[in-house]
């Protein structure tokens, strides 16, 4: 049996939505993007949302929206994808890496507090794997120490903590709709903010800095009674980016959003089945303290094994045609961040134990059982010491 690692769950409804966009023949930034932004804002209960082409773009613009002074430092966990840290670098700011808690693998908030200096202005809180950062505590620290909070929700679209959508606890929230994520638009992202002025601050920046996008100019031209011969006029006040979402992606997103609660629930059920299967397995334990019924949205299911055995287990699963990966080699170990090597010892040691296993909404119970069996065999195949 072949088991993929991730697989987007898309079908006829998404195809119909794309056909509709083709029929209207407006494929770029247009009314579908506006409709998706509104639907997303309502879904997470945020006052404003901005559709972009990736979470990487959303994170970049989130830091831009804060207008931090030059020399500011931004706290970022080392146990994350590089985009979380690039958000600060793209804005010419310094990254300060924070270590992870050995159990939850989320940012260690004691370590975070220790690293705050007068130059520290913001923190990028990553809900790694979909397990939520302790947001009540982080917001208390941020309030007391004067930090802005950006939530990186690339792994947890639709996830909630204490009933409140992740992405709306901090000042800004960034979501990913890249093809493997909780829901997809092919590639795509969304920025939300508690203060709508922050979203408006960067709205032109997602479209090269232009104050009036093509759809608005077009509407000004065609609207009934419009007679403004200067409908085409726009101005650029700041160097922006070509970061916009387009109507094709937004049309897929509107369909995927309807399916998101069911897809997240299915992932939760699959995780519960994995946890049952792993319960008595020596030498293997869940990557995160999963709580499948808590309203979180998990993107990664993984396990931890003895560091020295990881590659053998990966090889064994490969021989059984089970795809695996490792999320993540800590950022401090990449050449780009060589100056920070050693800064986060817990993450830099723990990542050797981590294996990501298959998880996607259309995965069957039989596939979970197959992966669990393969893991058991890998354990049994362990050479006696
Ligand atoms: C934690 C995290 N943040 C940001 C991103 C960037 O997302 P995107 O691919 O939509 O730019 C990813 C992508 O995997 C991620 O894992």
XYZ file of N, CA, C and O in Angstrom, residues 11 46 69 71 74 115 143 148 159 174 185 208 218 225 231 233 244-245 249 257 263 273 282 301 307 329 347 364 366:
116
model
N -11.998 18.539 -5.493
C -12.796 17.744 -6.423
C -13.726 18.590 -7.269
O -13.400 19.736 -7.621
N -12.715 38.299 12.570
C -11.751 39.412 12.543
C -12.408 40.561 11.779
O -13.211 40.319 10.879
N 10.664 50.711 14.198
C 11.843 51.532 13.887
C 13.040 50.668 13.477
O 13.139 49.509 13.897
N 16.488 48.821 13.427
C 17.227 48.281 14.582
C 16.339 47.458 15.508
O 16.821 46.881 16.484
N 13.019 41.118 16.402
C 11.790 40.335 16.351
C 12.089 38.926 16.860
O 13.017 38.272 16.381
N 14.946 36.718 26.563
C 15.607 37.290 25.387
C 15.112 38.696 25.027
O 15.584 39.306 24.076
N 1.836 42.365 26.599
C 1.254 43.592 27.151
C 2.210 44.235 28.151
O 2.433 45.456 28.137
N 4.488 43.706 20.083
C 3.409 43.383 19.150
C 3.472 41.886 18.852
O 4.567 41.300 18.836
N -8.200 26.523 13.410
C -7.947 26.093 14.784
C -8.411 27.144 15.782
O -8.387 28.351 15.503
N -1.574 35.312 10.294
C -1.203 34.983 8.913
C -1.516 33.514 8.646
O -1.057 32.639 9.393
N -5.580 26.789 -1.706
C -6.004 27.486 -2.930
C -4.931 27.265 -4.010
O -4.807 28.070 -4.919
N 1.877 46.202 -5.501
C 2.977 47.086 -5.919
C 2.956 48.486 -5.312
O 3.686 49.364 -5.747
N -11.634 49.414 -12.923
C -12.584 48.885 -13.897
C -14.021 49.170 -13.464
O -14.872 49.583 -14.238
N -23.849 55.129 -14.353
C -23.756 56.559 -14.064
C -22.330 57.055 -13.945
O -22.104 58.251 -13.755
N -10.956 57.574 -14.504
C -11.136 56.331 -13.739
C -9.845 55.522 -13.685
O -9.648 54.714 -12.796
N -6.855 56.538 -13.197
C -5.769 57.158 -12.442
C -5.473 56.428 -11.126
O -6.385 56.026 -10.419
N -0.640 39.829 -4.584
C -2.093 39.653 -4.504
C -2.541 38.214 -4.717
O -1.922 37.446 -5.458
N -3.650 37.862 -4.083
C -4.363 36.633 -4.430
C -5.104 36.911 -5.734
O -5.375 38.065 -6.060
N -7.739 31.469 -7.424
C -7.393 30.923 -6.104
C -8.526 31.186 -5.114
O -8.902 30.304 -4.329
N -13.112 26.605 2.157
C -13.500 27.141 3.477
C -14.746 26.425 3.997
O -14.849 26.116 5.185
N -12.753 18.871 7.201
C -11.384 18.372 6.946
C -10.572 18.365 8.244
O -9.837 17.410 8.519
N -6.889 7.894 15.981
C -6.605 6.498 15.607
C -5.098 6.201 15.693
O -4.677 5.157 16.183
N 6.735 0.517 22.240
C 7.954 0.970 22.915
C 8.840 1.799 21.988
O 8.933 1.511 20.797
N 0.970 15.244 11.749
C 1.059 14.193 12.750
C 2.467 13.613 12.663
O 2.937 13.267 11.575
N 16.957 9.358 18.947
C 17.625 10.102 17.880
C 18.447 9.200 16.962
O 18.397 9.314 15.736
N 14.309 20.973 10.604
C 15.647 21.261 11.096
C 15.584 22.708 11.605
O 15.136 23.599 10.867
N 15.832 22.783 20.811
C 15.384 22.490 19.448
C 16.491 21.794 18.659
O 16.239 20.839 17.910
N -7.405 6.977 4.664
C -8.369 6.016 5.212
C -7.875 5.474 6.559
O -6.671 5.546 6.866
N -7.650 2.432 7.220
C -6.763 1.312 6.884
C -5.346 1.825 6.640
O -4.366 1.160 7.004
